[in-house]
Structure formats: structure tokens, C-alpha cells
Coordinates of C-alpha atoms and ligand atoms in Angstrom, one line a residue:
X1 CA 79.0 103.4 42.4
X2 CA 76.6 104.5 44.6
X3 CA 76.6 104.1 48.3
X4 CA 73.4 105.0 50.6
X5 CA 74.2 105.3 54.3
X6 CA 77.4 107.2 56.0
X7 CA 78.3 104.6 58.9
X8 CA 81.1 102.5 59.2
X9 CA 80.1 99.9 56.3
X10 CA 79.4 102.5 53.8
X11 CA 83.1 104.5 54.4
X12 CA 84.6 101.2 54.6
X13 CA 83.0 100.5 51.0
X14 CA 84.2 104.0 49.5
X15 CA 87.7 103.2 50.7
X16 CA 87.7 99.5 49.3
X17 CA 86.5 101.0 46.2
X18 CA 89.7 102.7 45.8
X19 CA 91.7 100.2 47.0
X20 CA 90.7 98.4 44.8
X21 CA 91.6 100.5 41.9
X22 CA 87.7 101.6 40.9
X23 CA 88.5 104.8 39.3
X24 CA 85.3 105.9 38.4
X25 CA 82.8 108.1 40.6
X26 CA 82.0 107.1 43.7
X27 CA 78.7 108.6 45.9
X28 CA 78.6 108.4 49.6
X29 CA 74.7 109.6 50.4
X30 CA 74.6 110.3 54.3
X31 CA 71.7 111.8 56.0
X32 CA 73.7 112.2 59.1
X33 CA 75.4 115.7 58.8
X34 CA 78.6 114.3 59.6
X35 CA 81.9 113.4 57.8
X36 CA 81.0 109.1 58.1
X37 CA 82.1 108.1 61.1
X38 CA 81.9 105.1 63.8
X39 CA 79.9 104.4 66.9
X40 CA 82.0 101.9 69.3
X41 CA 83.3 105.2 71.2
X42 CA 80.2 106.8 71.7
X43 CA 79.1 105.3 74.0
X44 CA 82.8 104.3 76.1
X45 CA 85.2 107.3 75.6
X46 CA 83.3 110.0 74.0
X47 CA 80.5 110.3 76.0
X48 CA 82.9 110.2 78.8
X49 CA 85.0 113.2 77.7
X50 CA 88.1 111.1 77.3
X51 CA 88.1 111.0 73.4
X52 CA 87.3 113.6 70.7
X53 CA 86.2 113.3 67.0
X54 CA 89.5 111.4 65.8
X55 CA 88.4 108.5 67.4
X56 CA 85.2 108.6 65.5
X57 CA 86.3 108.6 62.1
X58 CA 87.8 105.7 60.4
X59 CA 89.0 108.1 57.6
X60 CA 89.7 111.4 58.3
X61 CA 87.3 114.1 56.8
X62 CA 90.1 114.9 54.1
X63 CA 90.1 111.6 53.1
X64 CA 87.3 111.9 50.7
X65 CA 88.3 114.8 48.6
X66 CA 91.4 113.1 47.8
X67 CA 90.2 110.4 46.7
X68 CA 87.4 111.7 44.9
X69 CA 84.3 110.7 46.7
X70 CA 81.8 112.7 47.1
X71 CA 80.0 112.6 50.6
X72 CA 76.6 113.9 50.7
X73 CA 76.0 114.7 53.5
X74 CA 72.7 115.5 55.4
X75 CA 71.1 113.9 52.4
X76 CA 68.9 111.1 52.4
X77 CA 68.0 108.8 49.7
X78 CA 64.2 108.4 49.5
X79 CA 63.6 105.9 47.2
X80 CA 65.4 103.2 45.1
X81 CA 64.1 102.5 41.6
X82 CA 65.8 99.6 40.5
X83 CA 64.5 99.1 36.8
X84 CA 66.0 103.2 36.1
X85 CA 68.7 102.4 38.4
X86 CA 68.3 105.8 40.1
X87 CA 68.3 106.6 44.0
X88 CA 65.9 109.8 44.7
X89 CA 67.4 112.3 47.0
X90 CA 65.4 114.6 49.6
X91 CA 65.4 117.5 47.2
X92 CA 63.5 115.3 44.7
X93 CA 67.0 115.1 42.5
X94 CA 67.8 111.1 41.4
X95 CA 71.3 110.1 41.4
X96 CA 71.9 107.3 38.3
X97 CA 74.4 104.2 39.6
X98 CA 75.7 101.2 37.8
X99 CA 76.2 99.5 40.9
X100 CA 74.3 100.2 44.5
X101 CA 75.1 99.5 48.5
X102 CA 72.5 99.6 50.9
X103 CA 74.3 100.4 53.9
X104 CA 71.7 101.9 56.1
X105 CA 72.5 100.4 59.7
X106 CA 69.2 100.5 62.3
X107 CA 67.2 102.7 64.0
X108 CA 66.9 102.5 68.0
X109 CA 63.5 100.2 68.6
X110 CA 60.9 102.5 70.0
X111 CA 58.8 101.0 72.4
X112 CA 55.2 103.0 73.2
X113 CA 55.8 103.0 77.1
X114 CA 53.6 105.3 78.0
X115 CA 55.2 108.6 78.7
X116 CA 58.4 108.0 76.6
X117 CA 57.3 111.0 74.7
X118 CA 58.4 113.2 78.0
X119 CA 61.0 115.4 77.8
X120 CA 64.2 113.5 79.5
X121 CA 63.6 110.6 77.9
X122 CA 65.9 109.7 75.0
X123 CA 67.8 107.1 72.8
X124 CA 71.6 106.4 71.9
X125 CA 72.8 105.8 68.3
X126 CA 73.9 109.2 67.0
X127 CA 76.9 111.3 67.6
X128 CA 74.3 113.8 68.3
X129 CA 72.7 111.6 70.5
X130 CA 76.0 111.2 72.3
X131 CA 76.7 114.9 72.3
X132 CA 73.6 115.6 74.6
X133 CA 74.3 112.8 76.5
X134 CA 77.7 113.7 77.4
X135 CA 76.8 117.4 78.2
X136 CA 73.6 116.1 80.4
X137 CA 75.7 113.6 82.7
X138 CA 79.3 114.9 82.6
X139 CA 78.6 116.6 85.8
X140 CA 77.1 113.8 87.7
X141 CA 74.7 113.3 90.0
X142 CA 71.5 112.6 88.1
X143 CA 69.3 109.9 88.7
X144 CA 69.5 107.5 85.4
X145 CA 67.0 104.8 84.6
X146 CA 68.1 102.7 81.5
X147 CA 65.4 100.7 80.1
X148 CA 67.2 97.7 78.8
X149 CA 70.3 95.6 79.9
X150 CA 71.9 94.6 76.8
X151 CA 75.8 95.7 75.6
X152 CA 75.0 99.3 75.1
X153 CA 72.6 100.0 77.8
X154 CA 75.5 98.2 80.1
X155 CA 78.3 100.7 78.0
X156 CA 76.4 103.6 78.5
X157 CA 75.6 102.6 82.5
X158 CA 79.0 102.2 83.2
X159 CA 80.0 105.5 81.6
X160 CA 77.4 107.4 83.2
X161 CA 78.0 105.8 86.8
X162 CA 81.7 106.7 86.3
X163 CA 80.7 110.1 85.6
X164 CA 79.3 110.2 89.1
X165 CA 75.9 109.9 88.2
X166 CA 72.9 107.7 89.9
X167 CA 72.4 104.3 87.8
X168 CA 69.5 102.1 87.6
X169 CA 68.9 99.5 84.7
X170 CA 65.5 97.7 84.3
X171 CA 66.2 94.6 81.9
X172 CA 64.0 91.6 80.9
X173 CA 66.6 89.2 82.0
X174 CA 67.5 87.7 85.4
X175 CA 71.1 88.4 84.4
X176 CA 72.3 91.1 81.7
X177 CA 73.4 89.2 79.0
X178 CA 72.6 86.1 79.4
X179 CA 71.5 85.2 76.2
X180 CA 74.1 86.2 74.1
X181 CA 77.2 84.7 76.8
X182 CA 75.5 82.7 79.5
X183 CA 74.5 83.6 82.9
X184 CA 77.6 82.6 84.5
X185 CA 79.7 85.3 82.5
X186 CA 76.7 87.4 82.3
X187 CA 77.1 87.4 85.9
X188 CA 81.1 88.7 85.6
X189 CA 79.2 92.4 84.0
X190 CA 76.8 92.2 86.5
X191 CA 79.1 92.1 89.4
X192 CA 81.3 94.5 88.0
X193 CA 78.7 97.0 88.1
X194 CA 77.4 96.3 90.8
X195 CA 80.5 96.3 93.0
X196 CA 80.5 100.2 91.1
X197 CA 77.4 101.0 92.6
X198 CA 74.9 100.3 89.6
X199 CA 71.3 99.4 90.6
X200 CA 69.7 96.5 89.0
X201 CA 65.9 95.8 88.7
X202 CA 65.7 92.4 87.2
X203 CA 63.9 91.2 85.6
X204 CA 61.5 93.7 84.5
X205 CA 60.7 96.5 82.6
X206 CA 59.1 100.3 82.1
X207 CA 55.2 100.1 82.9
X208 CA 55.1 103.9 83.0
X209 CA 57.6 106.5 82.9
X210 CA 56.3 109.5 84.8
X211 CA 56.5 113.1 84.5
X212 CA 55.2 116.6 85.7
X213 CA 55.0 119.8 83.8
X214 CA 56.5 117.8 80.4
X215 CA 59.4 116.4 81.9
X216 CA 60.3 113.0 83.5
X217 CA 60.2 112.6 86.9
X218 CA 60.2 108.8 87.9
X219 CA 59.7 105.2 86.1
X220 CA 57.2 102.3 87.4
X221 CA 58.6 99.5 86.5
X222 CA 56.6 96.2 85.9
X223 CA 57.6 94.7 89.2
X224 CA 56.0 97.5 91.4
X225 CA 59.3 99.9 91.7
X226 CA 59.2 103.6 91.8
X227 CA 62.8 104.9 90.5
X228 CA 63.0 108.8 90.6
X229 CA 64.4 109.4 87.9
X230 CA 65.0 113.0 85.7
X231 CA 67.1 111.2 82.2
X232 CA 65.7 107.8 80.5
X233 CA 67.3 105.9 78.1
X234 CA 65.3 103.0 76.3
X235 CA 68.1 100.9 74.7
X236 CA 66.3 97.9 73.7
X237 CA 68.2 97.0 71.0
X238 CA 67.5 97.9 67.4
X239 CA 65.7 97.2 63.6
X240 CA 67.1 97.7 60.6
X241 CA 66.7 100.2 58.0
X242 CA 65.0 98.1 55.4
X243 CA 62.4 100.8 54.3
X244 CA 64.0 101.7 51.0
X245 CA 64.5 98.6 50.0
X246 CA 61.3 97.3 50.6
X247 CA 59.6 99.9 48.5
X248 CA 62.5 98.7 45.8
X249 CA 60.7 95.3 46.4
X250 CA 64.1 93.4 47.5
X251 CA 63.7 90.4 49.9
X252 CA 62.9 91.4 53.3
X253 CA 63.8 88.3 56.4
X254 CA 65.1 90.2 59.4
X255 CA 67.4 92.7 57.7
X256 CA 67.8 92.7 53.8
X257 CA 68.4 89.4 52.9
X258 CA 71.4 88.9 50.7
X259 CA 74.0 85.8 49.7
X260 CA 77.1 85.7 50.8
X261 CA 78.3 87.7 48.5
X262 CA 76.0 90.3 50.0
X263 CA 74.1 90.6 46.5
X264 CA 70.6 91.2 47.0
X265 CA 67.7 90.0 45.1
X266 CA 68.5 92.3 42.5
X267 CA 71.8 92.0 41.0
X268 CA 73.2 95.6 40.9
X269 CA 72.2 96.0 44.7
X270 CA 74.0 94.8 47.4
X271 CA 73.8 95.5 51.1
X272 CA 75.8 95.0 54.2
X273 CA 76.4 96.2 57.4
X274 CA 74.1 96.3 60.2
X275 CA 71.0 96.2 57.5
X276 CA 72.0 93.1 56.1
X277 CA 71.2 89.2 57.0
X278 CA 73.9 87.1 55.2
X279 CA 74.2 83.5 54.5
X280 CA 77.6 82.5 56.3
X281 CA 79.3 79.4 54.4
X282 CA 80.3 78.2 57.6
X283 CA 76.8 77.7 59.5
X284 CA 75.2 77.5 56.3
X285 CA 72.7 79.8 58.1
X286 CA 71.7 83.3 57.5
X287 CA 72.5 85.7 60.3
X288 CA 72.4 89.6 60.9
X289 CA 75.6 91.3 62.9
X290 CA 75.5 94.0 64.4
X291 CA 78.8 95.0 65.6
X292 CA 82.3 96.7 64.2
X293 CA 83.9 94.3 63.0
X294 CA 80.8 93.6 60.8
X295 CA 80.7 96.9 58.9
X296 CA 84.2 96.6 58.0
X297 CA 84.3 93.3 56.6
X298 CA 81.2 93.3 55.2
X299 CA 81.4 96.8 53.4
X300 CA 85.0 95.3 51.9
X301 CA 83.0 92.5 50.8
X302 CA 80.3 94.5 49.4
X303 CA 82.8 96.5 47.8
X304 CA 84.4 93.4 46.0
X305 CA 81.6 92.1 44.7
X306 CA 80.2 95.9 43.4
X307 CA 83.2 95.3 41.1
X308 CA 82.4 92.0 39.9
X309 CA 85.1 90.2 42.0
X310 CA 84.5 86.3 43.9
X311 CA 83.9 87.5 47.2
X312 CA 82.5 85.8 50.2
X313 CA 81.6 87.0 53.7
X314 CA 83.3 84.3 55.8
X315 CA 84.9 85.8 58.9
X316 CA 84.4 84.6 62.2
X317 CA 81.8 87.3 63.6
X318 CA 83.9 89.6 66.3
X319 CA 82.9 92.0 68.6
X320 CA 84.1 93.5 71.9
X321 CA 82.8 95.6 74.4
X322 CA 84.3 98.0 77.4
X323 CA 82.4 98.6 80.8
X324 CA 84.8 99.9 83.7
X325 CA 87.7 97.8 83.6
X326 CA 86.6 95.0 82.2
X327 CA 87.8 94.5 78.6
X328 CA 86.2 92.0 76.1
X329 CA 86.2 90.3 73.0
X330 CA 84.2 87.9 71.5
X331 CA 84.4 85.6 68.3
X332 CA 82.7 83.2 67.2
X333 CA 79.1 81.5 66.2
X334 CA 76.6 82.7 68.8
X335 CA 73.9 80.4 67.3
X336 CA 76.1 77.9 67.9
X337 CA 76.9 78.0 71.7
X338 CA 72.9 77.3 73.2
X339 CA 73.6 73.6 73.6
X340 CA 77.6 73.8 73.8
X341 CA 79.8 73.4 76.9
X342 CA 81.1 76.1 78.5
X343 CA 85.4 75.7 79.7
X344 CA 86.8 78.6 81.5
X345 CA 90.1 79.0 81.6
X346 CA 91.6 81.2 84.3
X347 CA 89.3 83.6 87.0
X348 CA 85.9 85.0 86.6
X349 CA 86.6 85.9 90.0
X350 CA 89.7 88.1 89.6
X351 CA 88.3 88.8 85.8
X352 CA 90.8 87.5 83.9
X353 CA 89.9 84.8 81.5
X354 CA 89.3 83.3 79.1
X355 CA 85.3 81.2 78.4
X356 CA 85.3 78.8 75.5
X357 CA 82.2 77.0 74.3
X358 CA 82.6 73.7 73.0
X359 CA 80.0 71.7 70.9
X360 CA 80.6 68.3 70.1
X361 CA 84.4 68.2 71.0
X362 CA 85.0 71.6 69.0
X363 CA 85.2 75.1 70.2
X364 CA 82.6 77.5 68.5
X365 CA 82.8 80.6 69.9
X366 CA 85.6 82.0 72.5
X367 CA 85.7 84.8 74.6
X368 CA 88.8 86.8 76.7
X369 CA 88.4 89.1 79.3
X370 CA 91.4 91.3 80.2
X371 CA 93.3 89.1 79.0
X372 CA 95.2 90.2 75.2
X373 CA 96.2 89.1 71.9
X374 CA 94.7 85.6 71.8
X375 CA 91.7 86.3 69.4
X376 CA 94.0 84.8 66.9
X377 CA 94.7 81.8 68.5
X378 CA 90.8 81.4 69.4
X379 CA 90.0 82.5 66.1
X380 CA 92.3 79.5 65.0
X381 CA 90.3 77.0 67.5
X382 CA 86.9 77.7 65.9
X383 CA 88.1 77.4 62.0
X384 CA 90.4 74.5 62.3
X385 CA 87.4 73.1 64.1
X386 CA 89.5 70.8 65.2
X387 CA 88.6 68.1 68.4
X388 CA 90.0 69.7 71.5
X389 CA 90.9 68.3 74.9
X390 CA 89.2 70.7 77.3
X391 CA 91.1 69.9 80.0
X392 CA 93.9 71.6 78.3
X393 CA 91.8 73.9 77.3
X394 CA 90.8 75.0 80.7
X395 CA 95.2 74.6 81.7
X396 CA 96.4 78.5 81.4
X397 CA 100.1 76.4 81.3
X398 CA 98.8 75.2 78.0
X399 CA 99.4 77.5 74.9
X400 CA 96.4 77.8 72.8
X401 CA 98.4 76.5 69.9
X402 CA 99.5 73.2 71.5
X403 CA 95.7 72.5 71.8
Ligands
FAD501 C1 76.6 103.5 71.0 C2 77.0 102.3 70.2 C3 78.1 101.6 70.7 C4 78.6 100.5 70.0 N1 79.6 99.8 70.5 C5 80.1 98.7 69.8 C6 81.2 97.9 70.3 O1 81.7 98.2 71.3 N2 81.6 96.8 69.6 C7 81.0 96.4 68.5 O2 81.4 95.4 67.9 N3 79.9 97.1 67.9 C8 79.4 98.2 68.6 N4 78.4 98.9 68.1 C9 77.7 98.5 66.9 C10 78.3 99.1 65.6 O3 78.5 100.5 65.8 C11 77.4 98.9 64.4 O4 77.4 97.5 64.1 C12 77.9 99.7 63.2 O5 77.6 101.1 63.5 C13 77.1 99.3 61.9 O6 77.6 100.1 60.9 P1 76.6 100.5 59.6 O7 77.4 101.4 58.8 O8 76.2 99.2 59.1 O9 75.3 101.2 60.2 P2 75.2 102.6 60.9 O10 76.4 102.9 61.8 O11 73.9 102.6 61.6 O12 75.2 103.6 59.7 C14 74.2 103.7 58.8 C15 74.1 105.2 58.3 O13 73.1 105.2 57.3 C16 72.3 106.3 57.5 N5 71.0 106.2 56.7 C17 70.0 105.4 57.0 N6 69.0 105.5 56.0 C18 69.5 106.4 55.2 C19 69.0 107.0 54.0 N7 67.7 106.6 53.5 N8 69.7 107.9 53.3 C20 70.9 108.2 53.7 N9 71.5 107.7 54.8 C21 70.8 106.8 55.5 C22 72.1 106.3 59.0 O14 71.6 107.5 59.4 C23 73.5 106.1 59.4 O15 74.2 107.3 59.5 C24 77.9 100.1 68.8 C25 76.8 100.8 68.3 C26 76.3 101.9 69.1 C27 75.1 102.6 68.6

């Protein structure tokens, strides 16, 4: 069993292996030089000092010996060569497997702004990435432009700003967010850091990001604005790492395109994680996550089906995000909520609520902010798929259950 990529999904995998009572050799190749680990803190508690490498690691680093699975790490895989069944390593070595995962995540996307090659100018995915970041703003007062609005520009932003440093975000939409939750909640985040003392320049984005003698100095935006500025990040969302298994000549469509079994075009290669787009049995529809909750169930999927078992992704896709005190989660089918209603229940204005969106009669997707322990019951909502009355839905008095 062969694994290629050292995130979340790919550990998860490895341990599911086990698990499920694979006794047999198991390869971990991770070009990161780093026991696998997770991102979520990164950009919350780790680049703010508050957590340490624990919280990055989903299995500690002695995990692996014990169990027999060899990590190679700072090693990448360079190409797949599905009729030998081999995976070429960067020393020009080829590692045989009776079964692969493709479990390479996604790269930052790299806009050409001119000037994003200055120095000051960087991206967020790695713990290395993080590392600098941390060591850069954990004294404060810089002045930060953050090229792009979305749920990790906004993490990052609210980090940084807590750390005392000067925050500006440039973001194509007239309210962060918006088109994954709405402009109404999008509008909750937007508050929130602006009542910190985050700048907004909305919409628009980088026309030029300035510098003098190599470094940056300042970033035009497209709507006129000068922002001094002396650290950039361009967090404009990502694109997955399908190069390996294009060149293996597996079906390509926004990700690697796989059943819901996660089984590729090629029947001893499977792939999930952030890489892969899935057909979900519930939308019928083919979609690519990239959050947490993801990796893990996808990579125990992908294990299951390595080893020949019936197994289907069908969760409910889950994320969550942190950004001052504002805690979220979200479940739920995000294509499914453009034409849905939206039924609050509780106060965006004291942030503490809950937003459900409800398409013909039946709740899709759901959403709590500071307020705990209901993803089950909301969960419950969307997969009964049950008709609801939103007028108890909106009633706090009215438990989620009784709905
Ligand atoms: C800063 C940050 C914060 C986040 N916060 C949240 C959050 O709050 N909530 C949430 O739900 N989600 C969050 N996410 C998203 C979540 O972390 C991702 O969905 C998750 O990391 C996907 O895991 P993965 O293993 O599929 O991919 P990745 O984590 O990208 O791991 C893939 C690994 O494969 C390696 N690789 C690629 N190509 C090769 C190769 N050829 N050979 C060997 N190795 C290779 C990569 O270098 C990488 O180490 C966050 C992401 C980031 C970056």
C-alpha cells in the first residue's frame, strides 16, 4: 500500500490501514520534511504562539514506527506508472504498490501581480510557511495587506491584527464570504473585524504591489488605493495537485476525478482529500472539499476501498472556522443553498446563532455560531431531509429534535 502525500488524508489513510487489520507494508511518501501533520491551526493558534506542534499532528511522530509505516519524508514522488505499478521517487528509485492513494492536497494559486516576486510577499499553506509568519508578525505593528478575503485570508487577518499588527484585506467581493454563506452572515465576519480594527478594500484587488531595493513597500489596488505595506499575503484560494496524475493519464475535471468510492480511472489508484472531486450519492453531483473534515473521512474511505471493502463517501461536508471570538461550523450542501431560504435562529447581532438554509421545505445546509453541540442535531435536519416548519425553526424555545 502506497500512499503519496503527508497531510491529513494520507495519515488518516495509514492509520485506517491498520485499523483495519492490513498487515502488510504500508509507504507514506511526503515531500514536506515533517512527521504528517494538519493545517486548521496554522493559521488560528500556531501562528499566534498559543499552540505548539501537538496540535499539528493527528498521530504523534511515534506513531508510525509502531505501527510499521514507513514515512518518507522530504521525498517526493515524481511520477506514477500505472501499467508497472511503481511510483518514481526524487532520487530516481521506484517504489512497487499493489494498491495506490493520491493524496496530494493543493498548492496556493499564484497570481502574476506584478511585483509578487518582491521580497515580503508570501503565501500560507506550510508549517514552514506558518513558522515565518509567526516569527515576522508576533511583535506587531507591521502594516499587512492580504490579497484575498476568503476563510484563510480572514483566519490569518484576524490572527495577525490580534498580534497587534496593521490589517488591510483587498477581496473581490463586496462582502467576505459571501458566496460560500451569504452576504447577510458574510456581513457577521465582516463586522467582527472590523469592530477589531481590520481595514477592508472591497471590492478590489492587487494592481501592483510595489517595492524599493527588492522589498515591498506598498500595494495599488485596482480601485486607486495606495496601502503601505512591508508583508503580503496572496491567499486566493487554491488548485490541486493533479500533476502526477495527469502524466499517469487519470481523469482530470477540477481535482482528480474519482467515484464515490474514491477509485480513480484506474482501479488500483484511488485519491482523496483536497485533490480529489467525488461523486456524493446524495447530490448525485461531483464536488471537491477542501476542509478537515474532508481529509479524514475521505482518507478512511480511501483506505477501505484500497482493501477491497464497499465503501462510499457519504458524509455531510463539515467545516469550521475561528476568527476572534467568533466560533463556527458549517455542514451541509453548499451547492445547494444558492436558491434556498435563509432562517436565523437567535442574534447575528450579539453573534450567537444559528442560520439554516432551506430549499423547498427542507434544510440543506446549517450553520452555528458560538453556539455548541448542535452539528448533530443539524446534521440530523439535512439527512432526514425531512419538511420543516421554519417558524420553529427560527423559535430558539424549540429543540432542534422536535422539528
Ligand atoms: C492555513 C490553513 C488553515 C485551514 N483551516 C481550516 C479550518 O479551519 N477548517 C477546515 O475545515 N479546513 C481548514 N483548512 C483546510 C484543510 O487543512 C485541508 O482541507 C487539508 O489540509 C487537506 O488535507 P490533504 O491531506 O488532502 O492535503 P494537504 O494538507 O495539502 O497535504 C498534501 C501533502 O502532499 C504533499 N505532496 C504533494 N505532492 C506530492 C508529491 N508528488 N510527493 C510527495 N508529497 C506530495 C504536499 O506537500 C502536502 O504535504 C485549512 C488549510 C490551511 C492551509
Amino acid at each position: 500500500m502506497v500512499i503519496i502525500g503527508g497531510g491529513l488524508t494520507g495519515a488518516t489513510a495509514a492509520e485506517t490501514l491498520r485499523t483495519e487489520g492490513w498487515s502488510g507494508p504500508v509507504t507514506v511518501v511526503a515531500d514536506e520534511a515533517e512527521t504528517p501533520y494538519q493545517r486548521p491551526p496554522l493559521s488560528k493558534g500556531f501562528l499566534a504562539g498559543k499552540e505548539g506542534d501537538d496540535a499539528l499532528l493527528p498521530y504523534p511522530a511515534s506513531w508510525y514506527p509502531e505501527n510499521n509505516v514507513t514515512v518518507l519524508q522530504g521525498t517526493e514522488a515524481t511520477e506514477i506508472d500505472p501499467s508497472a505499478h511503481t511510483v518514481t521517487l526524487t532520487d530516481g528509485s521506484t517504489l512497487p504498490y499493489a494498491k495506490l492513494l493520491i493524496a496530494t492536497g493543493a498548492t496556493p494559486r499564484v497570481i502574476p501581480f506584478p511585483g509578487v516576486d518582491l521580497d515580503g510577499v508570501h503565501y500560507f499553506r506550510t508549517k514552514a510557511d506558518a513558522m515565518a509568519m509567526k516569527e515576522l508578525l508576533s511583535a506587531g505593528g507591521h502594516n499587512l495587506v492580504m490579497i484575498g478575503s476568503g476563510w484563510i485570508g480572514m483566519e490569518i487577518a484576524a490572527t495577525a491584527r490580534e498580534l497587534g499588527n496593521n490589517v488591510t484585506l483587498l477581496g473581490l467581493e463586496e462582502v467576505p464570504l459571501s458566496v460560500a454563506i451569504g452576504r447577510e452572515l458574510g456581513g457577521v465576519f465582516l463586522n467582527r473585524h472590523q469592530e477589531a480594527g481590520v481595514k477592508f478594500v472591497l471590492p478590489s484587488s492587487a494592481k501592483e504591489i510595489q517595492g524599493s531595493a527588492g522589498k515591498v513597500t506598498a500595494v495599488l489596488t485596482t480601485t486607486g488605493e495606495t496601502l503601505p505595506a512591508d508583508v503580503v499575503i496572496v491567499a486566493v484560494g487554491v488548485v490541486p495537485n493533479t500533476a502526477l496524475a495527469k502524466d499517469a493519464g487519470l481523469t482530470i475535471e477540477n481535482g482528480i476525478q474519482v467515484t464515490g468510492s474514491l477509485a480513480t480511472s484506474d482501479p488500483d489508484i484511488f485519491a482523496a482529500g483536497d485533490v480529489a472531486n467525488s461523486l456524493h450519492p446524495v447530490t448525485n453531483a461531483f464536488a471537491r472539499s477542501e476542509h478537515w473534515a474532508n481529509a479524514i473521512a475521505s482518507g478512511k474511505v480511501a483506505a477501505k476501498s484500497m482493501l477491497g471493502q464497499d465503501a462510499v463517501l457519504d458524509d455531510i461536508p463539515y467545516f469550521y472556522t475561528d476568527q476572534f471570538d467568533l466560533g463556527m461550523e458549517y455542514s451541509g450542501f453548499g451547492a445547494l443553498t444558492k436558491d434556498a431560504d435563509l432562517v436565523v435562529r437567535g442574534s447575528l447581532e450579539k453573534r450567537e446563532f444559528i442560520a439554516f438554509w432551506v430549499l423547498d421545505g427542507r434544510v440543506v445546509a446549517g450553520m452555528n455560531v458560538n453556539i455548541w453541540d448542535v452539528q448533530d442535531a443539524i446534521k440530523d435536519l439535512i439527512s432526514s431531509a425531512r419538511t420543516v416548519d421554519t417558524a420553529k425553526l427560527a423559535d430558539p424555545q424549540t429543540p432542534l429534535g422536535d422539528i
